[in-house]
PDB file of C-alpha atoms in Angstrom:
ATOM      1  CA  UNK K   6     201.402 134.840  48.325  1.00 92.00           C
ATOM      2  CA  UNK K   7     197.867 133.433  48.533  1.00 96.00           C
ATOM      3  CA  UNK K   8     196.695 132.358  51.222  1.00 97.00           C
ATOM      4  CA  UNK K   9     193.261 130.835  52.714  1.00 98.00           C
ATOM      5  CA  UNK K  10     192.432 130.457  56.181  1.00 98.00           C
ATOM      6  CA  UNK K  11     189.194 128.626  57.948  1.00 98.00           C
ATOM      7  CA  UNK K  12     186.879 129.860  60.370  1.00 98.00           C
ATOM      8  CA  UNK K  13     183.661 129.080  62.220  1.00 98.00           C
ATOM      9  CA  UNK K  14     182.278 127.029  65.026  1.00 98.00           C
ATOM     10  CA  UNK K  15     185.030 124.033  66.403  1.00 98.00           C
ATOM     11  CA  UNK K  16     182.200 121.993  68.245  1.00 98.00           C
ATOM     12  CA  UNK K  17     178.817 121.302  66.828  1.00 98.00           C
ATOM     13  CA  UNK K  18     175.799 118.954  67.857  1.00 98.00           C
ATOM     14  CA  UNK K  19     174.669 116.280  66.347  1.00 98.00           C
ATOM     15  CA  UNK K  20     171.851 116.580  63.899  1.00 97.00           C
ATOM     16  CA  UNK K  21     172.675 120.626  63.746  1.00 98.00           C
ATOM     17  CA  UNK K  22     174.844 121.910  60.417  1.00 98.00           C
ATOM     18  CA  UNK K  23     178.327 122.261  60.157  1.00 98.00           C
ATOM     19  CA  UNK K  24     179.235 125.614  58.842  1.00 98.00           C
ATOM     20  CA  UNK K  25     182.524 126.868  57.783  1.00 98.00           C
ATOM     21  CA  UNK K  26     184.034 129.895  55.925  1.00 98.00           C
ATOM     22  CA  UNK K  27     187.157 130.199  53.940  1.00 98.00           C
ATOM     23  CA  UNK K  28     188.920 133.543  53.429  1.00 98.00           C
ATOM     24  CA  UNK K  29     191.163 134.046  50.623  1.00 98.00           C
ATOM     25  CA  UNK K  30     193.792 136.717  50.420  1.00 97.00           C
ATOM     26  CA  UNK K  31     196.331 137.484  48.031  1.00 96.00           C
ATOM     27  CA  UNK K  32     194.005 136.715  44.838  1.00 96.00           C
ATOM     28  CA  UNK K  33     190.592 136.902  44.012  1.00 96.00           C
ATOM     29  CA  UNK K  34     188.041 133.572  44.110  1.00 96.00           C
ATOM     30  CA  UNK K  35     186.857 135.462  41.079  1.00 96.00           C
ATOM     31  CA  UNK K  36     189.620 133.942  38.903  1.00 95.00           C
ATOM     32  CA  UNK K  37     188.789 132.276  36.133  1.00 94.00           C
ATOM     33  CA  UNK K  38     191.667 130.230  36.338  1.00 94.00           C
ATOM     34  CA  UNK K  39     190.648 128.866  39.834  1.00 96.00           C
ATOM     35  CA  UNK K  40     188.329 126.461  41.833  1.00 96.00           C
ATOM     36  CA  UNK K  41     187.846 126.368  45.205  1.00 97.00           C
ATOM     37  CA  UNK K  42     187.329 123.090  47.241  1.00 97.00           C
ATOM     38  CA  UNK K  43     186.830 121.862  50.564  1.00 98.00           C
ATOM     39  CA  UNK K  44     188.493 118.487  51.748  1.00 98.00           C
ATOM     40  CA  UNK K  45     188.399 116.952  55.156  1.00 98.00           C
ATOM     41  CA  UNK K  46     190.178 114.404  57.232  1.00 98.00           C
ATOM     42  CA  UNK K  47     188.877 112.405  59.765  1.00 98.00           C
ATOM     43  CA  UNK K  48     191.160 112.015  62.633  1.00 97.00           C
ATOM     44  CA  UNK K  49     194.543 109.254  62.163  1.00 96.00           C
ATOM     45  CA  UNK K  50     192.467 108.749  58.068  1.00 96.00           C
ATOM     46  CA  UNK K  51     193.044 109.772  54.705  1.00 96.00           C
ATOM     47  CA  UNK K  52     191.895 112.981  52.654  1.00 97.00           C
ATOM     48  CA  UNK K  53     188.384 113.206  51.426  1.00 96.00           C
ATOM     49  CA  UNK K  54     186.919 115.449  48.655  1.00 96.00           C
ATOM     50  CA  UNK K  55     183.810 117.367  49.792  1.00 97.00           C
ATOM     51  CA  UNK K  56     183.161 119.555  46.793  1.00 96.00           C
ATOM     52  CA  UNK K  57     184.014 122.646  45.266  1.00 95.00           C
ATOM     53  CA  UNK K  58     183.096 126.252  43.416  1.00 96.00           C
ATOM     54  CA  UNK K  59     183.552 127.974  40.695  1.00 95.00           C
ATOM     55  CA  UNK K  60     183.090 131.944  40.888  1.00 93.00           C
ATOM     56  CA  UNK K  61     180.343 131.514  38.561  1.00 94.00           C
ATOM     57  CA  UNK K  62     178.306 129.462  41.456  1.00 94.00           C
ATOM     58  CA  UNK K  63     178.853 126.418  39.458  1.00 94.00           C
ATOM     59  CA  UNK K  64     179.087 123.529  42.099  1.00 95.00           C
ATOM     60  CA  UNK K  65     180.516 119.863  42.249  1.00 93.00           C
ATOM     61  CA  UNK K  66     179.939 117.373  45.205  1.00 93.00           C
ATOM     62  CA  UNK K  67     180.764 114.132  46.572  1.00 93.00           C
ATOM     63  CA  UNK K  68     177.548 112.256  46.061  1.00 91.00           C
ATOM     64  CA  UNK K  69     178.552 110.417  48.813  1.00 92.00           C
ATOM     65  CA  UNK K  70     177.688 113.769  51.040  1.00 95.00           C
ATOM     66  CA  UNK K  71     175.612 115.400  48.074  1.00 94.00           C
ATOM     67  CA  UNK K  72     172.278 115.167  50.235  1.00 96.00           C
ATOM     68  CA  UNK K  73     173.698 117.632  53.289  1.00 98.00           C
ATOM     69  CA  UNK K  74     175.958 119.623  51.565  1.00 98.00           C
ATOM     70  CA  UNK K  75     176.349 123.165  50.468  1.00 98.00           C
ATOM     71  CA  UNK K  76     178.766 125.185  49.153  1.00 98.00           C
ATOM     72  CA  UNK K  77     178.318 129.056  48.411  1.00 98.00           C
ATOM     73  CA  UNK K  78     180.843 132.163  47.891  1.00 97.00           C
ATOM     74  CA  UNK K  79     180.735 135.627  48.722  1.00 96.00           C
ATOM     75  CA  UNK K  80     182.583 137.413  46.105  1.00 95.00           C
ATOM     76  CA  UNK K  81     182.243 140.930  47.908  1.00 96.00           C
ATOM     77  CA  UNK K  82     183.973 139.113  51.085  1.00 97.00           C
ATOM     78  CA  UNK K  83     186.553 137.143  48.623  1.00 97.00           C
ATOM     79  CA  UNK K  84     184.885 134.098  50.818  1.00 98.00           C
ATOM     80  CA  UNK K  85     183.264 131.124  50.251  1.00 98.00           C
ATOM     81  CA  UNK K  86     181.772 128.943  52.604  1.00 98.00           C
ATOM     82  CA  UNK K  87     180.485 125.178  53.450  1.00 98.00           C
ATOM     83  CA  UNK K  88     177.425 123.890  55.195  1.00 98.00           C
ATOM     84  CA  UNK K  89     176.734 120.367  55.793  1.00 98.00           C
ATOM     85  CA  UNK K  90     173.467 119.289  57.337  1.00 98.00           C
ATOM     86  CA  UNK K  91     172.583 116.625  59.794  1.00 98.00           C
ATOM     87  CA  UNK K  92     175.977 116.145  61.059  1.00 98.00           C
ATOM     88  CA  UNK K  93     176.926 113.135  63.234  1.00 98.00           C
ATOM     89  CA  UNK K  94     180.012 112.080  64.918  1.00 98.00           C
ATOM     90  CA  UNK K  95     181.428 110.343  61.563  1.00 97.00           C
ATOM     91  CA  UNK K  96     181.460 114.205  60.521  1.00 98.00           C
ATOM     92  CA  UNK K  97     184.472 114.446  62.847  1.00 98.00           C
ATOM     93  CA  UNK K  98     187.362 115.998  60.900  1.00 98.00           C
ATOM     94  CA  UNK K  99     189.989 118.617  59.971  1.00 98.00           C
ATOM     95  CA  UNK K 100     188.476 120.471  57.476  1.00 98.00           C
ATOM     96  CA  UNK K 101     190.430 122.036  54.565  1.00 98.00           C
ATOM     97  CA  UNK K 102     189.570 124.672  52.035  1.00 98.00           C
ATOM     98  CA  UNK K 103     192.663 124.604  49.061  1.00 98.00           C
ATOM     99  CA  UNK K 104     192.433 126.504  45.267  1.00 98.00           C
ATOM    100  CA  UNK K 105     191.403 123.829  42.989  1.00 96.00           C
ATOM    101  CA  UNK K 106     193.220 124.120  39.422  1.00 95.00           C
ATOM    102  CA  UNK K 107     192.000 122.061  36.558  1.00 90.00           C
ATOM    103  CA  UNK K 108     193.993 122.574  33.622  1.00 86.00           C
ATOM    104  CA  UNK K 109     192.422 121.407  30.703  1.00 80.00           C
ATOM    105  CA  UNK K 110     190.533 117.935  30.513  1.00 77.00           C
ATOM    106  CA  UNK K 111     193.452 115.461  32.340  1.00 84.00           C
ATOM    107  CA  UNK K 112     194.576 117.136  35.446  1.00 87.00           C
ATOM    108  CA  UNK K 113     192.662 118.157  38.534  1.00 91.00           C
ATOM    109  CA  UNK K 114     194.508 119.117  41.707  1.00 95.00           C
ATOM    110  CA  UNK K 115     194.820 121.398  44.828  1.00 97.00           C
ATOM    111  CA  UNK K 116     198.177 123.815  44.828  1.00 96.00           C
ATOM    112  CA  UNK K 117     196.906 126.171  48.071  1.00 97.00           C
ATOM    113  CA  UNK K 118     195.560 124.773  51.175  1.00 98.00           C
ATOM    114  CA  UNK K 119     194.477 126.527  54.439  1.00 98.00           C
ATOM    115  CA  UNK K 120     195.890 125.017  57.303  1.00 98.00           C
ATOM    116  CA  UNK K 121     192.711 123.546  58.791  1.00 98.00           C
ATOM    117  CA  UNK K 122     190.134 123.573  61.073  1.00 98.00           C
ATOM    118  CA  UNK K 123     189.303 120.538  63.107  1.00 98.00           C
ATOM    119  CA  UNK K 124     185.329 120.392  63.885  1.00 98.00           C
ATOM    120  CA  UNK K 125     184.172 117.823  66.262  1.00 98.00           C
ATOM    121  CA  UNK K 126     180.700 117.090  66.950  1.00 98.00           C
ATOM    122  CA  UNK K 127     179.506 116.014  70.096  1.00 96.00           C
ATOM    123  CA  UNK K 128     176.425 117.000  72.234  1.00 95.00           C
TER     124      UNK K 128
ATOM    125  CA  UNK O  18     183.438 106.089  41.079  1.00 52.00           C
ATOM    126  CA  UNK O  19     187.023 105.298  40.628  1.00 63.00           C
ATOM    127  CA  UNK O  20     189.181 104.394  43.746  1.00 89.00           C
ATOM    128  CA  UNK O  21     192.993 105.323  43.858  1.00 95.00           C
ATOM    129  CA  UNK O  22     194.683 102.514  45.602  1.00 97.00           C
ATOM    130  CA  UNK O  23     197.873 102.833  47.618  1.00 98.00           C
ATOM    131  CA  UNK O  24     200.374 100.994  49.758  1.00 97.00           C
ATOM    132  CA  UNK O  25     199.389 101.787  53.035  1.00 97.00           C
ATOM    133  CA  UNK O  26     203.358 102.263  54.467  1.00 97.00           C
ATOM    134  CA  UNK O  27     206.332 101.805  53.185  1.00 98.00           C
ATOM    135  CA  UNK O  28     209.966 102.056  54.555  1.00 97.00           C
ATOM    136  CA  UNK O  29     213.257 103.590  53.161  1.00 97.00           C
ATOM    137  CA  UNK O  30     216.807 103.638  54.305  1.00 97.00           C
ATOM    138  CA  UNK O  31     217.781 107.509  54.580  1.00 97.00           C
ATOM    139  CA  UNK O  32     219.683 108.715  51.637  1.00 97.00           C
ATOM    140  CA  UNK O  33     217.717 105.821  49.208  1.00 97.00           C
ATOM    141  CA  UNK O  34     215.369 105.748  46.394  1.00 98.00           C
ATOM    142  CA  UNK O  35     212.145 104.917  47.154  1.00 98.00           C
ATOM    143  CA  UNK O  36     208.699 104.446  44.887  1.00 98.00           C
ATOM    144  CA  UNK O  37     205.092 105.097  46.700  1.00 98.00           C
ATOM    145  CA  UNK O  38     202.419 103.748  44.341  1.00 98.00           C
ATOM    146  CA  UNK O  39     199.041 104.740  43.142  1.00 97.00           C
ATOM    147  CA  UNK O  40     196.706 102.652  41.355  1.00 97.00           C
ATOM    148  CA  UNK O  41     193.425 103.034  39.548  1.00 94.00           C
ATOM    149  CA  UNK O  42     191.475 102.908  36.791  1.00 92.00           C
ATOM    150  CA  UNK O  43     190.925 106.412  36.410  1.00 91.00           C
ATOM    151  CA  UNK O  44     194.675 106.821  35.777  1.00 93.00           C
ATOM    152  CA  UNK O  45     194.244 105.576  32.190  1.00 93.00           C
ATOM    153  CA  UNK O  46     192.830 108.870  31.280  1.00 91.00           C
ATOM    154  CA  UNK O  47     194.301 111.879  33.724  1.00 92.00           C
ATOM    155  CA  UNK O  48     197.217 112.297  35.732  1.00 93.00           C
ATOM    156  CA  UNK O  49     197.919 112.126  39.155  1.00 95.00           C
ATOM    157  CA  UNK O  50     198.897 114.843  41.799  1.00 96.00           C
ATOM    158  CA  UNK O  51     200.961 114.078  44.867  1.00 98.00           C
ATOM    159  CA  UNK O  52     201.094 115.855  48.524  1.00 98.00           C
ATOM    160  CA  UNK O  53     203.041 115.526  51.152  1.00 98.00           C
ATOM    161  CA  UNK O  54     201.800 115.881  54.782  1.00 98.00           C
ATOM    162  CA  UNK O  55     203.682 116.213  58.243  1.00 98.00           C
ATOM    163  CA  UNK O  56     201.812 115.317  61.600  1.00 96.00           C
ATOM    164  CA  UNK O  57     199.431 118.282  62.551  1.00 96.00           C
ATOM    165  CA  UNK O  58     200.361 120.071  59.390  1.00 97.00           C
ATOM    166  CA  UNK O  59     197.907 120.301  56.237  1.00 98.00           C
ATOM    167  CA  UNK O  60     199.041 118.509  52.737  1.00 98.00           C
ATOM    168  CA  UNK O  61     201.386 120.393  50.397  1.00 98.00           C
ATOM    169  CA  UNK O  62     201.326 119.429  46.738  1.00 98.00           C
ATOM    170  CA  UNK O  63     204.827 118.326  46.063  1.00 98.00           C
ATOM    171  CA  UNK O  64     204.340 116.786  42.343  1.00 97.00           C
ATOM    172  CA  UNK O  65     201.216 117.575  39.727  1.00 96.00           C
ATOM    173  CA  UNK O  66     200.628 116.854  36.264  1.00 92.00           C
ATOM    174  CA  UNK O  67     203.001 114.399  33.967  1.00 90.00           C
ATOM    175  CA  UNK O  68     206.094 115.271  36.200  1.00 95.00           C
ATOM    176  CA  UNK O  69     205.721 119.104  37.772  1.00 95.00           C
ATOM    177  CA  UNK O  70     206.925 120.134  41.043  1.00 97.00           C
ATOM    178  CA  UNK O  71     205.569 123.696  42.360  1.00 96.00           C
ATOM    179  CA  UNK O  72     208.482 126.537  43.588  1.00 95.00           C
ATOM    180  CA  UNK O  73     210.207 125.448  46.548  1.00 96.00           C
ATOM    181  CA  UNK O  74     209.946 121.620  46.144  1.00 97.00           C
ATOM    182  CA  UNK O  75     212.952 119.886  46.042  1.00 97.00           C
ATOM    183  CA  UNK O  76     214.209 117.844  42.608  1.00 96.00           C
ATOM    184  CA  UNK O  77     214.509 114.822  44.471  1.00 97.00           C
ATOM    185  CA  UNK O  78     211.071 114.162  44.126  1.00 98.00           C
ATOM    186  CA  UNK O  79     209.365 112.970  40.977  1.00 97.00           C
ATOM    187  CA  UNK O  80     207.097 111.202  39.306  1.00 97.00           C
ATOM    188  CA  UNK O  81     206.018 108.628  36.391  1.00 96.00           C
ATOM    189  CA  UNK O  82     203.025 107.194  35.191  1.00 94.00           C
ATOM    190  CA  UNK O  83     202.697 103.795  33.038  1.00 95.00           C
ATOM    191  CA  UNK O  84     198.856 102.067  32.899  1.00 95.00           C
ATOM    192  CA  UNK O  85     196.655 102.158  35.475  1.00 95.00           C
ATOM    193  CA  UNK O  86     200.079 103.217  38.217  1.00 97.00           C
ATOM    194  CA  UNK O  87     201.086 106.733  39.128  1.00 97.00           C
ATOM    195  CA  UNK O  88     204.641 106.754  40.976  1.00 98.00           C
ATOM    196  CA  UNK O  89     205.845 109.484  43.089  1.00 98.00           C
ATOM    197  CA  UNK O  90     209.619 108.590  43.595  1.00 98.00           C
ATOM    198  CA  UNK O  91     212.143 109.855  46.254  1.00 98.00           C
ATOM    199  CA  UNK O  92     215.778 109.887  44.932  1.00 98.00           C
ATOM    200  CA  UNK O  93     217.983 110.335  47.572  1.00 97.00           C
ATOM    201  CA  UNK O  94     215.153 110.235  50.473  1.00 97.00           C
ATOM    202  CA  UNK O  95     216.134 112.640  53.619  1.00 97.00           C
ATOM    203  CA  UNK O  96     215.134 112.587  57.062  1.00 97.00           C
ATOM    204  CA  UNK O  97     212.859 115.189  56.449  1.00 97.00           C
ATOM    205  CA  UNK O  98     210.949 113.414  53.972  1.00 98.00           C
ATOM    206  CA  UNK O  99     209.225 111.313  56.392  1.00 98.00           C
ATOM    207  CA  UNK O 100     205.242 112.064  55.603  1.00 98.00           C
ATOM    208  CA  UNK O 101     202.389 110.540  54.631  1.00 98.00           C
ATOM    209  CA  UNK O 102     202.173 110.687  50.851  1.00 98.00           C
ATOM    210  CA  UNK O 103     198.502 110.930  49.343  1.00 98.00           C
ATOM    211  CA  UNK O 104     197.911 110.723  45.508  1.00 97.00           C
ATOM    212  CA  UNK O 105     194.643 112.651  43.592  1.00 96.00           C
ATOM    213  CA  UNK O 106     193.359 112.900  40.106  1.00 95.00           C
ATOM    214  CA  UNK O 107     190.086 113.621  38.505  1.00 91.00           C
ATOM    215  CA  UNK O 108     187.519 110.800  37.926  1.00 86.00           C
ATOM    216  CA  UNK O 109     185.959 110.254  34.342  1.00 78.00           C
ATOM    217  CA  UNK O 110     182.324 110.643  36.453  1.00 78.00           C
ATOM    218  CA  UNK O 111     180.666 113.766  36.048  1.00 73.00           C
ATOM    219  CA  UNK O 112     179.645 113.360  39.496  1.00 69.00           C
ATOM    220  CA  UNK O 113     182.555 112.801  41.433  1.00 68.00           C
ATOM    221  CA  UNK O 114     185.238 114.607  39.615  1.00 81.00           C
ATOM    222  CA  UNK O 115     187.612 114.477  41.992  1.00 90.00           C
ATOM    223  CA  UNK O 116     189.904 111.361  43.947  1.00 93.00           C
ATOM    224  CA  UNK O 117     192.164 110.846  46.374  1.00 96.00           C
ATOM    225  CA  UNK O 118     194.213 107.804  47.598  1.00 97.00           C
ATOM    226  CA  UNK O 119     194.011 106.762  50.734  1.00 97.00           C
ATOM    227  CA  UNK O 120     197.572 107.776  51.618  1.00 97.00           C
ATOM    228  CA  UNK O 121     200.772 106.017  52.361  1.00 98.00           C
ATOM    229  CA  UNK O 122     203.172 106.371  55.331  1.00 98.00           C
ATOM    230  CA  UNK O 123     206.890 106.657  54.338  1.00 98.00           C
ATOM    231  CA  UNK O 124     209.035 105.761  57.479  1.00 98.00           C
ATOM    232  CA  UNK O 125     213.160 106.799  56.388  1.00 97.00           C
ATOM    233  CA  UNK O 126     214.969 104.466  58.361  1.00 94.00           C
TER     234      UNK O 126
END
């Protein structure tokens, strides 16, 4: 059974860079069937799309965060990984890595989700 | 890009059929996805595709599309269901391919 599972700091400053890791076990981010994405959700909102990967580095943002945001893998660590910069307290979220399928050209969606990692910032 | 609009509750009596809408533009062209998510828990995709539910999900839940409106409907709803109820799909922009609705709140009464 896959699963994916979040890690890094819960608390960061403002102005400093968010950085989170997801591990994946039970299959390989090297896949070509697969995506990986991260979503977050600010606290009592909805679910937002960050961005996601595809194992050949190809990436997709939200150009509403395009400007701060990275997203990288490790394929030796079956990991990838998210960095936003210049993080204020709107930044405030659970933060959710899932497998990303997009079968053919009509349907996008996310069938394996970690269970989340809430990172607040605050000095 | 496209927005996915949604009711942001709605109510059910227990053991009734209830319809949670989603709405947008972008639904002309690709289907929906629905997830279900329990307080403190992280969303679990419950529908996908023109009507597909993943292993495990019950057949009580399913789902339609007509136009611009994707429906996720509950036949039967159980106490269990209670959730918030958030609908995705791809965008026809190159630079935001992916959407989600901002989620409704299903109360079974």
């Amino acid at each position: 059974q896959l699963q994916l599972q979040e890690s890094g700091p819960r608390l960061v400053k403002p102005s400093e860079t968010l950085s989170l890791t997801c591990t994946v076990s039970g299959g390989s981010i090297t896949n070509s069937n697969y995506y990986w994405g991260w979503i977050r959700q600010p606290p009592g909102k909805g679910l937002e799309w960050i961005g996601t990967i595809y194992y050949t580095g190809n990436t997709y943002y939200n150009p509403s965060l395009k400007s701060r945001v990275i997203i990288s893998e490790d394929m030796s660590k079956n990991q990838f990984s998210l960095k936003l910069s210049s993080v204020t307290a709107t930044d405030t979220a659970v933060y959710y890595c899932a497998r990303e399928i997009r079968d053919g050209q009509n349907l996008y969606f996310f069938d394996f989700w970690g269970q989340g990692a809430l990172v607040t910032v605050s000095s | 890009s496209s927005e996915l609009t949604q009711d942001p509750t709605v109510s059910v009596a227990l053991g009734q059929t209830v319809r949670i809408t989603c709405q947008g533009d972008t639904l002309r062209s690709y289907y929906a996805s629905w997830y279900q998510q329990k307080p403190g828990q992280a969303p679990v995709l419950v529908i996908y595709g023109k009507n597909n539910r993943p292993s495990g999900i019950p057949d009580r839940f399913s789902a339609s599309n007509s136009g611009n409106t994707a429906s996720l409907t509950i036949t039967g709803t159980q106490a269990e269901d209670e959730a918030d109820y958030y609908c995705n799909s791809r965008d026809s922009s190159p630079y935001h391919p992916v959407v989600f609705g901002g989620g409704t709140r299903l109360t079974v009464l």
